[in-house]
Tab-separated table of C-alpha atoms (C1' of nucleotides) in Angstrom:
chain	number	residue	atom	x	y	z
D	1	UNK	CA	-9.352	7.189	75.499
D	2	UNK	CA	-11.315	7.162	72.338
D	3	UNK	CA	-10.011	10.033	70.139
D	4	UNK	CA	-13.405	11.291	68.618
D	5	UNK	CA	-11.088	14.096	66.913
D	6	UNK	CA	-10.355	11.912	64.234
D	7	UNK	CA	-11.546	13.183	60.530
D	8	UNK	CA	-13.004	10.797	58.423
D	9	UNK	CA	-12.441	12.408	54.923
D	10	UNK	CA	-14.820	10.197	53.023
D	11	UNK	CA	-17.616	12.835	53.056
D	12	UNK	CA	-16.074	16.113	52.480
D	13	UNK	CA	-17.457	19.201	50.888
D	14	UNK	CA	-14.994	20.203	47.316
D	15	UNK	CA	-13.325	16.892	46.846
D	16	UNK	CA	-12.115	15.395	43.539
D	17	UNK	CA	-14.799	13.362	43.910
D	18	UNK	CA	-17.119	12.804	46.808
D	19	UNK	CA	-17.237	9.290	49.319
D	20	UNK	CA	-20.215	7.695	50.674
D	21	UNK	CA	-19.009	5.079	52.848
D	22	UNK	CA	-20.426	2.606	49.436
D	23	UNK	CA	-17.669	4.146	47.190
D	24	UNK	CA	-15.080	4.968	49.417
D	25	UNK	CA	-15.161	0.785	50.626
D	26	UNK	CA	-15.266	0.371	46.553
D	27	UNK	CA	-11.724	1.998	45.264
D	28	UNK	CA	-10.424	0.807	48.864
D	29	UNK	CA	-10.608	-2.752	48.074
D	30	UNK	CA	-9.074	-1.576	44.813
D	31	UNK	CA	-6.485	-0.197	46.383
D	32	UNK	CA	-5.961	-3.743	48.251
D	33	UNK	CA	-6.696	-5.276	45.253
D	34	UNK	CA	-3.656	-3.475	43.018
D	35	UNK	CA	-1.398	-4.812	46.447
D	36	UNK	CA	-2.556	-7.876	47.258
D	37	UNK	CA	-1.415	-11.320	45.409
D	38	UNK	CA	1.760	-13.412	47.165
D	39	UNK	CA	4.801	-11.873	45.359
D	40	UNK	CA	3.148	-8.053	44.899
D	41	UNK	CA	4.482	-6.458	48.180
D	42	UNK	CA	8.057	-8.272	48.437
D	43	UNK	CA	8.833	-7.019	44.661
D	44	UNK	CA	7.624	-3.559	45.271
D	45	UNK	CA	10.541	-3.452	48.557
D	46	UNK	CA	12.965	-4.799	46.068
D	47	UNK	CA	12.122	-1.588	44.303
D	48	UNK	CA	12.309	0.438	47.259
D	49	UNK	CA	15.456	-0.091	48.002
D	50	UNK	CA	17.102	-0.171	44.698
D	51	UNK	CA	14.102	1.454	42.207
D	52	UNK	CA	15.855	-0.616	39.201
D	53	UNK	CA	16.192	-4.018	39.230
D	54	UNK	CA	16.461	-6.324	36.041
D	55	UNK	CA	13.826	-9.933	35.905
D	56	UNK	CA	16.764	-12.176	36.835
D	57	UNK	CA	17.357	-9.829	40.065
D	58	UNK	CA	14.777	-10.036	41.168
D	59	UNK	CA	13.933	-13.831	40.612
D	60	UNK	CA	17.538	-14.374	42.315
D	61	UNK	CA	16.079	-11.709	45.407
D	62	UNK	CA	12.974	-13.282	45.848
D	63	UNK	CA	13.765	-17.012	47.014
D	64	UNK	CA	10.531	-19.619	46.199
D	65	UNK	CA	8.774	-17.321	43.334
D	66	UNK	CA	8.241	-18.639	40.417
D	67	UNK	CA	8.887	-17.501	36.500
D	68	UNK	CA	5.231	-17.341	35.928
D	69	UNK	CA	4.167	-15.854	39.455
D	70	UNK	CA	6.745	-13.479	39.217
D	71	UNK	CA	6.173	-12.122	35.750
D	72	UNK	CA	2.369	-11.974	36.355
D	73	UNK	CA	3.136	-10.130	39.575
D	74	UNK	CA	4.863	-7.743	37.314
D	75	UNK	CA	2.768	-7.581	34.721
D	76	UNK	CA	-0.135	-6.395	36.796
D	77	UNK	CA	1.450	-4.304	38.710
D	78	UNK	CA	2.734	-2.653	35.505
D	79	UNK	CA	-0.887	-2.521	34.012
D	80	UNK	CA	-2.306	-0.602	37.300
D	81	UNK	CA	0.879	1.897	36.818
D	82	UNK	CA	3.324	1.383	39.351
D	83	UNK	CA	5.571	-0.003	37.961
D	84	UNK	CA	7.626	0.117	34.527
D	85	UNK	CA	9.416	-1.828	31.991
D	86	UNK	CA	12.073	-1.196	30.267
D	87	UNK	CA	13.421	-2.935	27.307
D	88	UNK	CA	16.955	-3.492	25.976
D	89	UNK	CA	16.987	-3.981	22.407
D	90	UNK	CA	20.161	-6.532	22.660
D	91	UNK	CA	21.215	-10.055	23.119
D	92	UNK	CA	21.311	-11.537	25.556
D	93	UNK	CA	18.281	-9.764	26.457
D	94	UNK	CA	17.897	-7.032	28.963
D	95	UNK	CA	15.329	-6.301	30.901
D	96	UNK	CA	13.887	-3.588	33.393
D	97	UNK	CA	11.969	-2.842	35.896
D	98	UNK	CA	11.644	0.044	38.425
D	99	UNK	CA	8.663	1.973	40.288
D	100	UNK	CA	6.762	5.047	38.381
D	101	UNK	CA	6.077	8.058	39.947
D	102	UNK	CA	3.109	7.128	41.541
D	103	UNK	CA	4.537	3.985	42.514
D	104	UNK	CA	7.350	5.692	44.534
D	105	UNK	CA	4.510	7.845	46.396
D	106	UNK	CA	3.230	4.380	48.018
D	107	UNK	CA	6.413	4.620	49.894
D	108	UNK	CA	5.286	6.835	52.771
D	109	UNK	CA	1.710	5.430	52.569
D	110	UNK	CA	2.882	1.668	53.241
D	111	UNK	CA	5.065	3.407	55.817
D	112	UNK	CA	1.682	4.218	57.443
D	113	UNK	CA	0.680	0.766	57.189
D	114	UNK	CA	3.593	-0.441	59.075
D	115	UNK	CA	2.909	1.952	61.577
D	116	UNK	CA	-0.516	0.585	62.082
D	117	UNK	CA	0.942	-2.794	62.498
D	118	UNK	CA	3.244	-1.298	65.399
D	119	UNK	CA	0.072	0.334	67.040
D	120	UNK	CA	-1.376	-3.165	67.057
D	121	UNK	CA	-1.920	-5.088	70.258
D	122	UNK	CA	0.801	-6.528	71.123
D	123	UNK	CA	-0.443	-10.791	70.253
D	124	UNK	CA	-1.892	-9.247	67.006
D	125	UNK	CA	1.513	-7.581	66.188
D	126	UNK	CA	3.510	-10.474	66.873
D	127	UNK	CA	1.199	-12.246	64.243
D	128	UNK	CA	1.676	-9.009	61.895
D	129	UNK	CA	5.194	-8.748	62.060
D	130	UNK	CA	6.391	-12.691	62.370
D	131	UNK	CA	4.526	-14.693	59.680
D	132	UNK	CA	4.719	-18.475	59.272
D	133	UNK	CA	5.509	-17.537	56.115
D	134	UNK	CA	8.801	-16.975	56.391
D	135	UNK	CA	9.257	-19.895	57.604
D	136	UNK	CA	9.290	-21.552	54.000
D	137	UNK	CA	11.431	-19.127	52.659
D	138	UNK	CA	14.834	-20.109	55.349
D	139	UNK	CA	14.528	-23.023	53.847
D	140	UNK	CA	15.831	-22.241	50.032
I	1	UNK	CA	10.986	15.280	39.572
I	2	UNK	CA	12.275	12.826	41.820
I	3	UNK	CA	11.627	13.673	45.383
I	4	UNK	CA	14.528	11.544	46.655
I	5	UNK	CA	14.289	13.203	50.124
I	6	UNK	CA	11.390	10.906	50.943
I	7	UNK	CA	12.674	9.135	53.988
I	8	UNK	CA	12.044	5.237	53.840
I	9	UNK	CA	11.426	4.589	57.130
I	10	UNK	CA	11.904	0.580	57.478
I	11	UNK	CA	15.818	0.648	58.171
I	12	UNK	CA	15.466	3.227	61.128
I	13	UNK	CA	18.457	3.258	63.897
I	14	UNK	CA	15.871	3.627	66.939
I	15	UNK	CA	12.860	1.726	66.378
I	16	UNK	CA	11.137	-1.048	67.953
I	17	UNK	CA	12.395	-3.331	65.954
I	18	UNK	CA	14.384	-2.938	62.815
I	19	UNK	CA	13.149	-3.361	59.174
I	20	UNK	CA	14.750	-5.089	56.327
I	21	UNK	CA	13.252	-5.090	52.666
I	22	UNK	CA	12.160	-8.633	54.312
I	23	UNK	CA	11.073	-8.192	56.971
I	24	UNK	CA	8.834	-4.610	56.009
I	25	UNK	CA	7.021	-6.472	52.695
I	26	UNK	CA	6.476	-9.496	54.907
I	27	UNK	CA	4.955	-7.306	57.402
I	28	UNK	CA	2.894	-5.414	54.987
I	29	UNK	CA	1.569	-8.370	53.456
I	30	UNK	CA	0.287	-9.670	56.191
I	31	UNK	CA	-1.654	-6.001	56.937
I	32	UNK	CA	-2.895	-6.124	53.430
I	33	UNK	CA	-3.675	-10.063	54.355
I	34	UNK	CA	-6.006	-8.667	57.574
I	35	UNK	CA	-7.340	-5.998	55.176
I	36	UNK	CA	-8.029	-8.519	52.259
I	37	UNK	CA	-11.382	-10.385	51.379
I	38	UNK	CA	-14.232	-10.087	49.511
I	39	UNK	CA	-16.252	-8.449	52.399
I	40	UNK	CA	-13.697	-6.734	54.901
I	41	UNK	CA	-13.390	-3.073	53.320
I	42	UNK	CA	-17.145	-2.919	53.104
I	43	UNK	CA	-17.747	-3.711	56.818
I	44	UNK	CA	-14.949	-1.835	58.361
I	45	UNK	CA	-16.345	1.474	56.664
I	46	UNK	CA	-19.847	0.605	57.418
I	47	UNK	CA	-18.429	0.075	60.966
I	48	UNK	CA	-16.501	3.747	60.609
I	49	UNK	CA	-19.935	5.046	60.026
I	50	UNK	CA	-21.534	3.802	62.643
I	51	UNK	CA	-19.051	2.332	65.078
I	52	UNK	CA	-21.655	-0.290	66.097
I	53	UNK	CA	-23.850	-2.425	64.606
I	54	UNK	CA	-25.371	-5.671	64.775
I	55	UNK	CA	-25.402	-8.932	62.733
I	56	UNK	CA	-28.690	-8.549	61.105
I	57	UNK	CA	-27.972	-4.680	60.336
I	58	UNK	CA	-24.788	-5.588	58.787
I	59	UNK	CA	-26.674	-8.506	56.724
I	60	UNK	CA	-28.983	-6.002	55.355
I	61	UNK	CA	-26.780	-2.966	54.953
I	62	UNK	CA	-24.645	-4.986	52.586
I	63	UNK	CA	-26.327	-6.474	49.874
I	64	UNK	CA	-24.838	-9.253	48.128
I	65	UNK	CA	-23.466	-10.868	51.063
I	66	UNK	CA	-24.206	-14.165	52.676
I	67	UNK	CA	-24.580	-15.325	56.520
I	68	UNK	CA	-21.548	-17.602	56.206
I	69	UNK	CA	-19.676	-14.731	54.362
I	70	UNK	CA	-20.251	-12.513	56.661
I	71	UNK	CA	-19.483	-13.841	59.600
I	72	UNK	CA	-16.489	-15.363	58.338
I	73	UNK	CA	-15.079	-12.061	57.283
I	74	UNK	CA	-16.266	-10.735	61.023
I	75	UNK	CA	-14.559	-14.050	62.369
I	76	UNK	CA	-11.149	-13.022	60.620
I	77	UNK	CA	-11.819	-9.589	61.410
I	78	UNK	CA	-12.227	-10.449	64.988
I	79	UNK	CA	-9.284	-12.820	65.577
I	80	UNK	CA	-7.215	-9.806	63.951
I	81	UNK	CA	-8.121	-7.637	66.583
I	82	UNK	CA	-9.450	-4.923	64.143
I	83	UNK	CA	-13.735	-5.402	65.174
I	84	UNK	CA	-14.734	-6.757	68.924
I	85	UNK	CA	-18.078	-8.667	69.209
I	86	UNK	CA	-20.339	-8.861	72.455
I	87	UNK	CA	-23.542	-10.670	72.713
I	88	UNK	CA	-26.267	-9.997	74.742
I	89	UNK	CA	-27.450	-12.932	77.072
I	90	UNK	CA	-30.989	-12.726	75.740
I	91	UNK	CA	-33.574	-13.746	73.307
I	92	UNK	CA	-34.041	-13.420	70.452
I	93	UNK	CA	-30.520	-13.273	70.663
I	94	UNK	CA	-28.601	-9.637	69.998
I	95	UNK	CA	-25.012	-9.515	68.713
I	96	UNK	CA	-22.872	-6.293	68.171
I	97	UNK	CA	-19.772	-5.778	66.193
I	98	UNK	CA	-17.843	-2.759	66.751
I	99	UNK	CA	-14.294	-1.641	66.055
I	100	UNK	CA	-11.719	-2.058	68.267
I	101	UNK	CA	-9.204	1.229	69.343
I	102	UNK	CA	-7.044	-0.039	67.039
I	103	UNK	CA	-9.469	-0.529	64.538
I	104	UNK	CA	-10.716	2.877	65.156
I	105	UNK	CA	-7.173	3.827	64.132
I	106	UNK	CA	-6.971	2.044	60.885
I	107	UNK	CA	-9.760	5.545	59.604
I	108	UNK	CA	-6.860	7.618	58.745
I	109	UNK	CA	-4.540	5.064	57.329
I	110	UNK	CA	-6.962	3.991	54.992
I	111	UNK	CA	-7.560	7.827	54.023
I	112	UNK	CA	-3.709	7.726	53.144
I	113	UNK	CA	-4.410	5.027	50.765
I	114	UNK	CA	-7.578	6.748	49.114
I	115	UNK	CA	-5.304	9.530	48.891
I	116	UNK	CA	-2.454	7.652	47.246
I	117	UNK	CA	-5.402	6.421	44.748
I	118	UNK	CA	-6.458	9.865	43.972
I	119	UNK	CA	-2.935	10.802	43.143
I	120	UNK	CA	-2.831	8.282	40.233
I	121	UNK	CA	-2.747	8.528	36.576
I	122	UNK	CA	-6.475	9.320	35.139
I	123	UNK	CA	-6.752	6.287	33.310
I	124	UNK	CA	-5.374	3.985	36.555
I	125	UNK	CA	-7.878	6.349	38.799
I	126	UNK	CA	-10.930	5.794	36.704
I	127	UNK	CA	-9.996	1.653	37.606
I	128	UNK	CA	-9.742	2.326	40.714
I	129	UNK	CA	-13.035	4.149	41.575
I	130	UNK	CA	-14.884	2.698	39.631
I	131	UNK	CA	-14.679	-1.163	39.723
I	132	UNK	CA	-16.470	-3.916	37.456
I	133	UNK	CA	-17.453	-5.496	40.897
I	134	UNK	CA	-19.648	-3.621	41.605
I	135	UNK	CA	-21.847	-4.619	38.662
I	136	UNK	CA	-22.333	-7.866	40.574
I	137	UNK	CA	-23.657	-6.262	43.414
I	138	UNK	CA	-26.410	-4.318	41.737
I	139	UNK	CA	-28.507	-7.126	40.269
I	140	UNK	CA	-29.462	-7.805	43.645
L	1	DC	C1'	-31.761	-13.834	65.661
L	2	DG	C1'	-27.410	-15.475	64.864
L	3	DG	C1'	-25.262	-18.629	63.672
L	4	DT	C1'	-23.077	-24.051	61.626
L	5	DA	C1'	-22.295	-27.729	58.233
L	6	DT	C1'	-21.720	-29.334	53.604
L	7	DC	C1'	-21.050	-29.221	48.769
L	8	DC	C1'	-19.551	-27.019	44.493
L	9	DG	C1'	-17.370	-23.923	40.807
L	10	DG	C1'	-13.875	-20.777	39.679
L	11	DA	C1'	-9.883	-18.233	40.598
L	12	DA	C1'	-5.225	-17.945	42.387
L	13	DT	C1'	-0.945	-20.317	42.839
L	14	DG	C1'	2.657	-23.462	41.673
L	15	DA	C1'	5.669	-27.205	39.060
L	16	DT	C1'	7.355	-28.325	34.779
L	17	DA	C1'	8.595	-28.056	30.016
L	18	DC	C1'	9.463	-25.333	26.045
L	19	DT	C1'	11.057	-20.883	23.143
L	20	DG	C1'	12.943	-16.374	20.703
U	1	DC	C1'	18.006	-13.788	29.565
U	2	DA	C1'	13.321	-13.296	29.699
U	3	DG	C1'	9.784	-15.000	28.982
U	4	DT	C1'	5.237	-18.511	27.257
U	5	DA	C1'	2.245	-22.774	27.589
U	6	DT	C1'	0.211	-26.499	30.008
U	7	DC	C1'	-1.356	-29.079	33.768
U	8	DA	C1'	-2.194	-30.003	38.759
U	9	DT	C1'	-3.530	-28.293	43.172
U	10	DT	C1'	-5.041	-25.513	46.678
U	11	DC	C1'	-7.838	-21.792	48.291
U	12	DC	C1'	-11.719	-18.679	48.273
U	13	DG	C1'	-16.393	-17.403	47.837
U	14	DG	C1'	-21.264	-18.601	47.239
U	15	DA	C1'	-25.732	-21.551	47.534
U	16	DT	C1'	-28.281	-24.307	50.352
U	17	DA	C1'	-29.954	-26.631	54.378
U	18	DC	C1'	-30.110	-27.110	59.270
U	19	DC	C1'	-29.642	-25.647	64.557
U	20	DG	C1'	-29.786	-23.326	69.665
DNA sequence: CGGTATCCGGAATGATACTG
DNA sequence: CAGTATCATTCCGGATACCG
C-alpha cells in the first residue's frame, strides 16, 4: 500500500541549486504565496482559456471582484512574472493582459494539483471540489 | 515559442467530473487554501522527511513557531485529511503526527511546483528562493 | 507533554468615491 | 476605460497565561 518508490527530489546530487527540507519548505510557500490571495487563481483560468483578456473582461468574467482587488491581483501577479500588460496608447483606453511564458507552464502543474484533489478521500474531495464559496457568487 | 500543444486538461470528455474555468480555479483555490498558512509547507516537508513525528519534535524542529500555531496549522492540516494524529493512552502524554496516503502523495506534486519555480525568470527565481521571511525566523 | 483560552496588532479584503 | 484614494471590516498570526 504505501509506495516507498516515490523520489523526493529535494536532496539531489547536480541540481540548480540544492534542497534541505528548510529551503525547499521556503520557495514552496513562495510558490503558494505568488498563487494564493482570493481573485489570483480564478484570473489566471480566465487566462487559460483565452490567454488575452482586456481589465473590463475580466471584471465583467469575474462576478463579486472588485476594481481594487482585481487590479492588485493583477498587479502582483504581473510583478512575480506571470502575467503581462499591455498598453494601448488610445482613447478610450485599452488595456491588456495575458499569461507570460512561464505563466503558461503553470498550466500542466495546476493540472497536477487538480489531480491531487481527485486522489483525495472522497469527504475531503467533496470539500475540495464544492466550496461554499460559490455559493456567493450564484447570487450576482 | 508557444507550445500550444499543451493539453488543458479541465474540460476533458471522460472524467469524473467535468471542469469549467469555474469550477477548476475554484477547485484549485481551495488546494492552495489546504496548502496555505504561515506554518503548513514547513511541517508537511518536515513530515516528508521523517513521516512521523511528535508534537514536541515538531515544536522544536521549527523555530519560530508557537504551541497555538502549531497545532492550529496541524488542526487544519488534519481536518484536510493531508496529516493523521494518534495519541498514545499514556503519561506523560505522547502524540504523533504523520501524513496520511494522500498526504504522502502530495511529495511529487509539490516537486512539480519547485520545478515550475526553477523554470522562472532569474530575477522572479532569486524571489522565490530566497524569501525576506526568513529573516524573521533567524533572530530566534 | 500536549494542549486551551484570551487579547492584541497588522495585514488582507471590500465598499465607495473620485480621476486622466 | 482603466485605474487611484480613502475608509471600514474581517481575518490571520503571535504573545501570554492557564489546564488535564
Amino acid at each position: 500500500m504505501a509506495r516507498t518508490d516515490e523520489k523526493v527530489r529535494y536532496a539531489p546530487e547536480g541540481k540548480p541549486f540544492d534542497y534541505t527540507p528548510q529551503t525547499a519548505a521556503l520557495s514552496a510557500q513562495n510558490v503558494i504565496r505568488v498563487l494564493e490571495g482570493r481573485w489570483k487563481l480564478v484570473i489566471l483560468f480566465q487566462l487559460f482559456g483565452s490567454n488575452v483578456r482586456r481589465f473590463s473582461e475580466l471584471e465583467k468574467a469575474i462576478p463579486g471582484v472588485s476594481q481594487k482587488m482585481l487590479i492588485q491581483q493583477l498587479r502582483q501577479l504581473e510583478a512575480d512574472g506571470v502575467v503581462a500588460r499591455i498598453v494601448h496608447p488610445q482613447v478610450p483606453p485599452k488595456v491588456e493582459y495575458h499569461l507570460t511564458e512561464w505563466g503558461q507552464s503553470l498550466c500542466p502543474v495546476l493540472d497536477k494539483l487538480l489531480s491531487w484533489a481527485e486522489a483525495a478521500p472522497a469527504d475531503v474531495r467533496d470539500r475540495l471540489i464544492e466550496s461554499d464559496r460559490s455559493a456567493a457568487n450564484t447570487q450576482g
